[in-house]
Coordinates of C-alpha atoms and ligand atoms in Angstrom, one line a residue:
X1 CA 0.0 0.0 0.0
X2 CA 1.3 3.6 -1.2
X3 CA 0.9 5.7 2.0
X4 CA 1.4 9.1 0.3
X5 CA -1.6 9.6 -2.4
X6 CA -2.4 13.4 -1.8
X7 CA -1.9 15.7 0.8
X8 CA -5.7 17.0 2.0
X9 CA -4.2 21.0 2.6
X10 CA -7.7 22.1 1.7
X11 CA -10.9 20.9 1.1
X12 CA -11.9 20.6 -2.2
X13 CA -8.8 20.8 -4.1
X14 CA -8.7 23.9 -6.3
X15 CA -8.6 21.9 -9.2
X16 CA -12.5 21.2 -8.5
X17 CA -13.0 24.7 -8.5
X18 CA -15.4 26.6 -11.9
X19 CA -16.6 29.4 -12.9
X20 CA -19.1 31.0 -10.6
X21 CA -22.2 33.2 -12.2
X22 CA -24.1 35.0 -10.1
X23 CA -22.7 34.8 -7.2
X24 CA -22.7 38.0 -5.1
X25 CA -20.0 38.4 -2.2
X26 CA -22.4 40.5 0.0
X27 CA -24.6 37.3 0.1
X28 CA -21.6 35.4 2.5
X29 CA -20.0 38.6 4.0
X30 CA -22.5 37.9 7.6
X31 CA -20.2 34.8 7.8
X32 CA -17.2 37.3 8.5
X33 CA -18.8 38.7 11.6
X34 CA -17.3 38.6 14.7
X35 CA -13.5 37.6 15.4
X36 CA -13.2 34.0 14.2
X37 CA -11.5 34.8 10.9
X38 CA -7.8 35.3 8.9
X39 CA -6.7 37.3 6.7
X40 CA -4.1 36.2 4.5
X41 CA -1.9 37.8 1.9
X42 CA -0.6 36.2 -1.0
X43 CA 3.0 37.4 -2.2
X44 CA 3.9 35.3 -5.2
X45 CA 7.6 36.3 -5.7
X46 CA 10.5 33.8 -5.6
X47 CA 14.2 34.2 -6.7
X48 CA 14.3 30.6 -8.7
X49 CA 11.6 28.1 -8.7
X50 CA 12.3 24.9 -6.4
X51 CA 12.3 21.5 -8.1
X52 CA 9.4 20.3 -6.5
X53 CA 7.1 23.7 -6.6
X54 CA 4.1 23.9 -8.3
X55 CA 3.0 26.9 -6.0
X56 CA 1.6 30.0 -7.5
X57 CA 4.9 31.5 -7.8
X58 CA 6.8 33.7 -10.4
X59 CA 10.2 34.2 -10.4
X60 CA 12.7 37.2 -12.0
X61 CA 10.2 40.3 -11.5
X62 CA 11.3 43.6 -11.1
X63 CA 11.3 45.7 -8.1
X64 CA 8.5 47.6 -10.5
X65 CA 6.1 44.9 -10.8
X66 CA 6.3 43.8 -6.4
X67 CA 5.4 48.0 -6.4
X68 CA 2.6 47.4 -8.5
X69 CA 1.5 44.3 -7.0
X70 CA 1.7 46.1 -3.6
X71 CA -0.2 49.0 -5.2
X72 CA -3.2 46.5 -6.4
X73 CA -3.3 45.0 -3.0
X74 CA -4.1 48.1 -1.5
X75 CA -6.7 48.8 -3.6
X76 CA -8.4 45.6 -3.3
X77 CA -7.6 45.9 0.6
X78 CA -10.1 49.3 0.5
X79 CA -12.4 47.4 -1.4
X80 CA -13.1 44.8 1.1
X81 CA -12.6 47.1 4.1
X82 CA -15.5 48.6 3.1
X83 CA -17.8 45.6 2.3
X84 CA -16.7 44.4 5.5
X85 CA -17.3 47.9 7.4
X86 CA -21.4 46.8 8.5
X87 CA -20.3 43.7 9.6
X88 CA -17.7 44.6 12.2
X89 CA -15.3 41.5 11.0
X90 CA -12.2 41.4 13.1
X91 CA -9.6 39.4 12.3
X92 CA -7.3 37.3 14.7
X93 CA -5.1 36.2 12.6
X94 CA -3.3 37.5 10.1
X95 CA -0.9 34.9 7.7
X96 CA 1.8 36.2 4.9
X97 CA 2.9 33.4 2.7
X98 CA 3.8 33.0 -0.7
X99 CA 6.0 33.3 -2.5
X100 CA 9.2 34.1 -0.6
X101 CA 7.6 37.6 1.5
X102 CA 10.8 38.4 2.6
X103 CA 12.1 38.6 -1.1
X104 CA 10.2 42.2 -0.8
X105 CA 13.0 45.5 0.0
X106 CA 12.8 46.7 3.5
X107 CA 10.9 49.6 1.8
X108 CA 8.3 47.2 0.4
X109 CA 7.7 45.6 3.5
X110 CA 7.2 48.2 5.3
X111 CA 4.6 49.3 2.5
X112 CA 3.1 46.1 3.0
X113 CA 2.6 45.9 7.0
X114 CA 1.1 49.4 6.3
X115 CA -1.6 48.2 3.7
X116 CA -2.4 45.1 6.4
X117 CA -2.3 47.6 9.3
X118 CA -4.9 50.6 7.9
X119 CA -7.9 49.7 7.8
X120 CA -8.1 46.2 9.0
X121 CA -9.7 45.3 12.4
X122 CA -7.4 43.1 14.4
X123 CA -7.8 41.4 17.8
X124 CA -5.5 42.6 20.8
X125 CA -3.6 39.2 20.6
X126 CA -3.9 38.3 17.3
X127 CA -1.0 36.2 15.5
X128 CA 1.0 37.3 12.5
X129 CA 2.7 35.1 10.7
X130 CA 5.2 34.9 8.0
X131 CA 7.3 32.8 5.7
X132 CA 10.5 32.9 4.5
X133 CA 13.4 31.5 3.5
X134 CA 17.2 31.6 4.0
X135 CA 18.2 33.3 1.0
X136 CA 16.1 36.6 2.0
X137 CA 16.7 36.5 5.8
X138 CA 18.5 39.2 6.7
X139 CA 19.0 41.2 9.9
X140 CA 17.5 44.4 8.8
X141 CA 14.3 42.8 7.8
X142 CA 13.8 40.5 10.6
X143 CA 13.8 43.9 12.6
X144 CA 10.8 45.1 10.6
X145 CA 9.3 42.1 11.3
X146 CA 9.5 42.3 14.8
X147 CA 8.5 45.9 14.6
X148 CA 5.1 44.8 13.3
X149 CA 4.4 42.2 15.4
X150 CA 5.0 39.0 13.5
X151 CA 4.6 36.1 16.1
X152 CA 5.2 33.3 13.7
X153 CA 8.1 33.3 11.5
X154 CA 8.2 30.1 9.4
X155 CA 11.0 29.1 7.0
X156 CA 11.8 26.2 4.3
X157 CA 15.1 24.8 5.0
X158 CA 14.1 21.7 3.7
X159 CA 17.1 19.7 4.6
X160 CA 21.0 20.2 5.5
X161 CA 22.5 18.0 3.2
X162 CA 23.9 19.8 0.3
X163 CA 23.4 17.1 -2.0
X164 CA 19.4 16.8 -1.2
X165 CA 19.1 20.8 -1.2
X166 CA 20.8 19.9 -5.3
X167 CA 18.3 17.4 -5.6
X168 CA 15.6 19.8 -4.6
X169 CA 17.0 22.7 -6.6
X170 CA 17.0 25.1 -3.6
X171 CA 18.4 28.6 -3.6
X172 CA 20.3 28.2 -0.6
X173 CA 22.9 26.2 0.8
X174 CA 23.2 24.6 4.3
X175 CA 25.8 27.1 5.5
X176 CA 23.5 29.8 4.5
X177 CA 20.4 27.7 5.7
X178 CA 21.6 27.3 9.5
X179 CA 23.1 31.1 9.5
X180 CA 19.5 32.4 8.6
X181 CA 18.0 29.8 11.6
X182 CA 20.1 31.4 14.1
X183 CA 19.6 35.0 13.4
X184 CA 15.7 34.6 13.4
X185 CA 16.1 32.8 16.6
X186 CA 18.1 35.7 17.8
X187 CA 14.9 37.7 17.6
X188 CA 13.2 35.9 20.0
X189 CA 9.4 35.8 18.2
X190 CA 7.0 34.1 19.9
X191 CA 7.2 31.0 17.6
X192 CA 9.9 30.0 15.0
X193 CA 8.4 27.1 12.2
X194 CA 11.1 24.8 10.2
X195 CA 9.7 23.1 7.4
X196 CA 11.8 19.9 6.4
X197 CA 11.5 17.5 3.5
X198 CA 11.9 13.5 3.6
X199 CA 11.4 11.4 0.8
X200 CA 14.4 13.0 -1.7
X201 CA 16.0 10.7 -3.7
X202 CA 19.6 10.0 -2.3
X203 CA 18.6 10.5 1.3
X204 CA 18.5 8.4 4.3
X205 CA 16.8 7.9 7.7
X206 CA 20.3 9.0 9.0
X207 CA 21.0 12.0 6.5
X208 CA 17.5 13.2 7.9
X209 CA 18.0 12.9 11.6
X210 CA 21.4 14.4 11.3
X211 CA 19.2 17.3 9.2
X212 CA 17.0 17.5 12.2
X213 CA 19.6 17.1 14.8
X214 CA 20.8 20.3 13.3
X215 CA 17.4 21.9 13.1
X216 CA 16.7 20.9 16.9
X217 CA 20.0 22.6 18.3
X218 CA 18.1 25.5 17.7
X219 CA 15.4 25.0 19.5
X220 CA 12.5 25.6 17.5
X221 CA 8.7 25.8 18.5
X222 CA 7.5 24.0 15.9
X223 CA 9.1 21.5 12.8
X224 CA 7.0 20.1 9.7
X225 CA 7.9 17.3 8.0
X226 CA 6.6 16.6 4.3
X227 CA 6.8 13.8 2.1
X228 CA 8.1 15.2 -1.0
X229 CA 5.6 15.5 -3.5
X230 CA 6.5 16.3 -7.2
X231 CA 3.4 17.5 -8.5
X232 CA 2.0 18.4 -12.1
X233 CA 4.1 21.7 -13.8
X234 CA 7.2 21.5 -11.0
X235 CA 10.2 21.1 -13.1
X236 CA 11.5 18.1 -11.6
X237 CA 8.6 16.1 -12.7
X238 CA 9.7 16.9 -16.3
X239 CA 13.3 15.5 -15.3
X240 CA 11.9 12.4 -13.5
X241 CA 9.6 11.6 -16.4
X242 CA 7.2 9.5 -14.7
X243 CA 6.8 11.9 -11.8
X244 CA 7.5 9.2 -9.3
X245 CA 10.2 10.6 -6.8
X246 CA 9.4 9.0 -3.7
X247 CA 10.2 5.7 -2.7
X248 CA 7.2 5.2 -0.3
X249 CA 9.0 2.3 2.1
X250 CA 12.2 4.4 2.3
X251 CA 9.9 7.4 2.7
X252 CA 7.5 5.6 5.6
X253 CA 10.6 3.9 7.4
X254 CA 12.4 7.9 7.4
X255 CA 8.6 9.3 8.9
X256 CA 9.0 7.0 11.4
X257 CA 12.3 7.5 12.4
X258 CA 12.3 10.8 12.4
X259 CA 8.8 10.9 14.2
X260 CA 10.7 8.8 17.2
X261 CA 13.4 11.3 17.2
X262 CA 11.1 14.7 17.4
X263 CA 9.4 13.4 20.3
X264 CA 12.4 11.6 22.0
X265 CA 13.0 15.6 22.3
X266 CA 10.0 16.8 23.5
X267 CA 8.0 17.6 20.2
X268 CA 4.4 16.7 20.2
X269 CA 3.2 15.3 17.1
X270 CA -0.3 17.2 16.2
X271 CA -0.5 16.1 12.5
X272 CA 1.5 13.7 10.0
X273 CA 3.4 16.9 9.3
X274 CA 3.1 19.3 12.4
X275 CA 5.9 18.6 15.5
X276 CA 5.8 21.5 18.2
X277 CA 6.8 21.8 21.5
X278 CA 6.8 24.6 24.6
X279 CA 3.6 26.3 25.7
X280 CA 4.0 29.4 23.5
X281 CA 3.4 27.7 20.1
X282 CA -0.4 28.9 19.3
X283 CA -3.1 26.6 18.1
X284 CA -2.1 26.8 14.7
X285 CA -4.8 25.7 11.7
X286 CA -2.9 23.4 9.2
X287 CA -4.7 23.6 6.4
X288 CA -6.2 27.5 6.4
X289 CA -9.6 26.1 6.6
X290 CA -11.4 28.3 8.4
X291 CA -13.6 31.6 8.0
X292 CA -11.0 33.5 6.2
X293 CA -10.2 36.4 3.7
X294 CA -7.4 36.3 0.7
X295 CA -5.5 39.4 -1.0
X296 CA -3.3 39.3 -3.7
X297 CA -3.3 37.2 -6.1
X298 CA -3.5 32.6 -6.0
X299 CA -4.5 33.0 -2.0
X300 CA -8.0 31.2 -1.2
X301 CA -10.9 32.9 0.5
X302 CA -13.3 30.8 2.2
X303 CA -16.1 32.4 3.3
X304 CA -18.9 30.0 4.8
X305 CA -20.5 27.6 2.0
X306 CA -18.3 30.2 -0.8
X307 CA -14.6 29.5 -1.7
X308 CA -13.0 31.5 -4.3
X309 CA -9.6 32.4 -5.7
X310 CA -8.1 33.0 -9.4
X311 CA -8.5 29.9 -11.5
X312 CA -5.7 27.0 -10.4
X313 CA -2.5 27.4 -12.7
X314 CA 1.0 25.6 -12.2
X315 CA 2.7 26.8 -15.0
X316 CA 5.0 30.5 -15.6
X317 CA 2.9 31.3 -18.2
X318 CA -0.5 30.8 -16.2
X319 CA 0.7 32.8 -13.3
X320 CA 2.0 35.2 -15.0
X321 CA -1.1 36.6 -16.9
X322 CA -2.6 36.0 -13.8
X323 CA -0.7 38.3 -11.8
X324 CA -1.0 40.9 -14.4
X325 CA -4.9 40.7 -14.3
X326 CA -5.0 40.9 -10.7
X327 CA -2.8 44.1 -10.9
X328 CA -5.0 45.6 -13.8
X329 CA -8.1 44.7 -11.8
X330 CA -10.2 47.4 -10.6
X331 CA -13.2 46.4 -9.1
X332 CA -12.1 43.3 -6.7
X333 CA -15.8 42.5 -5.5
X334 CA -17.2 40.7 -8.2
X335 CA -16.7 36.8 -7.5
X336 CA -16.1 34.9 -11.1
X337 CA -14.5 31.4 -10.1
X338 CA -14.9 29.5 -7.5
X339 CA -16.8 27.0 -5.6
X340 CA -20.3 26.8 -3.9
X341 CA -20.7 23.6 -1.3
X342 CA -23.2 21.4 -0.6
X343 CA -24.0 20.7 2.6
X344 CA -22.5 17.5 2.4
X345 CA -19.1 18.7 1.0
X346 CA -19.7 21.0 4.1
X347 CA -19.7 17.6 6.4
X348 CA -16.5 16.7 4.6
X349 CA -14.6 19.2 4.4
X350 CA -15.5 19.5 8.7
X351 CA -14.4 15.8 9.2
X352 CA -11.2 16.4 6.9
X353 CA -10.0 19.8 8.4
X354 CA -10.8 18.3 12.0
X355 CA -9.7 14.5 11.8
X356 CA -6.2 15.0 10.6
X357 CA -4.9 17.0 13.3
X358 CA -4.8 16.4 16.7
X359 CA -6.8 16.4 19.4
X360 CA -9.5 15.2 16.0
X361 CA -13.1 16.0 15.5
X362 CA -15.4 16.9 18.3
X363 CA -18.4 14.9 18.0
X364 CA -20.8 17.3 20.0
X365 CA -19.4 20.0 17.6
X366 CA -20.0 18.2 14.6
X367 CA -23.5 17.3 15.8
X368 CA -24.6 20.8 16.8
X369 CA -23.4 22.1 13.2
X370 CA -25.2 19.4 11.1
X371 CA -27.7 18.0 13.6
X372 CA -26.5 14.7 12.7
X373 CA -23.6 12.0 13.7
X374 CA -19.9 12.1 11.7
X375 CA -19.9 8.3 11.6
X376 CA -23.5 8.0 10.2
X377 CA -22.8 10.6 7.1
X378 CA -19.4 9.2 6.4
X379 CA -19.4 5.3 7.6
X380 CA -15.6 5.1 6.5
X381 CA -14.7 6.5 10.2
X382 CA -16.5 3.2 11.7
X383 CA -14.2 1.6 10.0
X384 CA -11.3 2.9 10.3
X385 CA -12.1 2.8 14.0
X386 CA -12.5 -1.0 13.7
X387 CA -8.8 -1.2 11.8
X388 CA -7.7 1.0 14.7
X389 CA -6.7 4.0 12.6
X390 CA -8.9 6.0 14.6
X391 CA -9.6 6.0 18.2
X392 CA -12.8 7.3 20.5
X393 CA -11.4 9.3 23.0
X394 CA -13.1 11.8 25.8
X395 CA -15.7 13.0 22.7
X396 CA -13.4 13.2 20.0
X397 CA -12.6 10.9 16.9
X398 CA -8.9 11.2 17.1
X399 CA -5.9 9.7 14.7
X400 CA -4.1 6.5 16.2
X401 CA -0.5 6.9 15.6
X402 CA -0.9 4.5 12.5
X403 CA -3.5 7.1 11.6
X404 CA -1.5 9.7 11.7
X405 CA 1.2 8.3 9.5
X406 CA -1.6 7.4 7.1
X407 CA -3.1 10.8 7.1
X408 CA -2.2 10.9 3.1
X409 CA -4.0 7.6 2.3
X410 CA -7.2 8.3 4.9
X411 CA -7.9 12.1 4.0
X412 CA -8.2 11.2 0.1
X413 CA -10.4 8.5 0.5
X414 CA -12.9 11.5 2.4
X415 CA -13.2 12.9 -1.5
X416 CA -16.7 12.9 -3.2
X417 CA -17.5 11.2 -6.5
X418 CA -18.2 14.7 -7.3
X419 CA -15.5 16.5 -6.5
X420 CA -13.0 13.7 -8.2
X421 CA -14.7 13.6 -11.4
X422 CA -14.2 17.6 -11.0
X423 CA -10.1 17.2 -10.4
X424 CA -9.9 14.3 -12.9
X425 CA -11.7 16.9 -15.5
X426 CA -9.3 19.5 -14.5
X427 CA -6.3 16.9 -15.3
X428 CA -7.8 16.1 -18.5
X429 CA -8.4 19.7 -19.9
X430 CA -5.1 20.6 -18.6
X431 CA -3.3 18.0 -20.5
X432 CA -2.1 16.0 -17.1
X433 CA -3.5 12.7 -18.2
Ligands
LIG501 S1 8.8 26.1 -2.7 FE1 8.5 28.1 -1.8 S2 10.5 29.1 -2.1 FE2 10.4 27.3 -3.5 S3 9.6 28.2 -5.4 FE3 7.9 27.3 -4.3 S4 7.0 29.1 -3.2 FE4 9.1 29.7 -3.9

């Protein structure tokens, strides 16, 4: 059995998204009241385009075009303030990703945190986060960071093996890599976030601990681990014709290994890919899948039964006409593409976004939304209770640890008919198939 069939990030894919007709924005917008929601800003710079990336990502713009972008976003960011104005929508938390952010000058970041900061209603202890990477870490950024607030600063090392950072086709080296670690830790933010890969062709269970022997020197809050995925339009899937990097044994016996180590440490293992330790790490959503606004161009919004975002593009071209429409765009309000759900892709995408990570899915909080059971509408949980993947514990459905290391293979099996044919039609139009 292949263990790693598709990471469940979101719920549905993006490729199941359409066109929306019809659809008015001001319709949702009573779903942003209150302070249960995120805003989050899309920034889709890079220097050079990782192996493995099929982000929404371009790479060699000018300074020009991030001005631009920066200029569009606050246009779009007055739009929405004042659609939101009736509602009194506060936000608590408040995610930058990309994209590399930090590619941005100190000049444009500063912009930036000034766009996010007029206008928007925040709560007192709301959480800023922001990613990175070790290429565009410097000293005099980090400071504007910590001048803002940031609480969360999260960066892709990936791994400290120069040969698997080659294999990957990453920027930076692991000189560079450990330097950048350091001087964020040296800031002292609330939370520091080390994303790792495992699964590279060429590396071991021991070339990863020693990669996260490094990492834990430093003493980071949290550290993901992710099974490298080479998905459609990243380049090394061209290279590796079949597209079939990862060895799943190697790739399950490294997980576990590694998994041992982190909490041989004193990491707590929340999700397959989430290992944090120490009381200030916030409860942090994995997959974004909550209430919560997107600006700029590629980020999601999900707003009740309404997600929408620009149509779902891996390749330079794509994103690149895409980035210039979003900067031409003058009226930001009108919704075009997108995806309305059902109430029971609403039951799924709850059991998804709750199952995977730890402490699971709250029954009585299941039942109140739907006024039914979790088990009853999707059956699959009884038996995956029965093969002890998941476990009944004080009123949650939780992950077993041989759940959690089969989080890959359990969430995709969660997907509707409906929603597959949707993906599958995607691949098809899209030339993937
Ligand atoms: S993985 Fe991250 S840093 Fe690398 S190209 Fe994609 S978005 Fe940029």
């Amino acid at each position: 059995m292949n263990p790693y069939i598709q990471y469940m990030y979101s719920y549905p894919h993006k490729t199941a998204y359409g066109p929306l007709e019809g659809i008015s924005l001001h319709d949702f917008l009573p779903c942003l009241q209150g302070s249960q929601n995120g805003l989050y800003l899309h920034l889709p710079f890079c220097r050079t385009k990782c192996g493995y990336c099929n982000l929404f990502s371009v790479t060699g713009q000018k300074e020009e075009q991030v001005d631009r972008y920066l200029e569009a976003v606050g246009r779009q960011s007055r739009q929405y303030q004042e659609l939101l104005a009736p509602y009194g929508t506060v936000f608590q938390e408040l995610v930058i990703g990309g994209g590399t952010p930090l590619l941005l000058t100190e000049g444009q970041l500063e912009r930036m945190f000034r766009i996010l900061e007029d206008g928007f209603v925040y709560t007192k202890d709301r959480g800023m986060v922001i990613e990175t990477s070790p290429g565009e870490t410097s000293r005099e950024k980090l400071k504007i960071l910590k001048q803002a607030g940031v609480t969360r600063v999260s960066m892709g090392i990936q791994s400290f093996s120069e040969e698997e950072l080659g294999t990957l086709r990453r920027q930076h080296g692991a000189v560079r890599a450990e330097e950048a670690l350091a001087l964020i830790k040296s800031f002292d933010f609330p939370c520091v976030n080390v994303d790792f890969i495992y699964g590279i062709p060429g590396q071991t269970a021991d070339s990863l601990l020693e990669t996260l022997k490094k990492a834990v020197s430093h003493e980071p809050e949290e550290i993901f681990l992710y099974p490298l995925y080479v998905k459609h339009g990243a380049s090394l899937q061209r290279e590796w014709k079949d597209g079939q990097v990862l060895h799943p044994e190697e790739a399950l016996i490294q997980y576990r290994e590694a998994g041992a180590y982190l909490r041989s440490e004193g990491y707590r293992q929340d999700s397959m890919r989430r290992f944090v330790r120490g009381k200030e790490a916030r409860a942090y959503s994995e997959c974004s899948m909550g209430t919560s606004l997107a600006l700029g161009c590629g980020g999601r919004s999900y707003v009740g039964a309404l997600h929408f975002c620009s149509p779902y593009t891996v390749t330079r071209q794509g994103c690149l006409e895409q980035l210039e429409r979003f900067i031409r765009t003058e009226d930001y309000t009108g919704i075009t593409h997108g995806i309305l759900l059902t109430e029971e892709e609403q039951k799924r995408r709850y059991v998804i976004r709750h199952l995977l990570i730890r402490p699971g899915l709250w029954l009585s909080g299941y039942e109140k939304q739907f006024k039914s059971s979790p088990a009853d509408d999707s059956p699959i949980l009884n038996v995956w209770m029965e093969q002890g993947y998941v476990s009944r514990e004080s009123g949650y459905l939780t992950l077993t640890e041989a759940g959690l290391s089969l989080s890959d293979w359990l969430g995709p099996q969660l997907i509707s008919e409906e929603v597959r044919r949707k993906m599958k039609e995607w691949e098809r139009t899209h030339g993937w198939t």
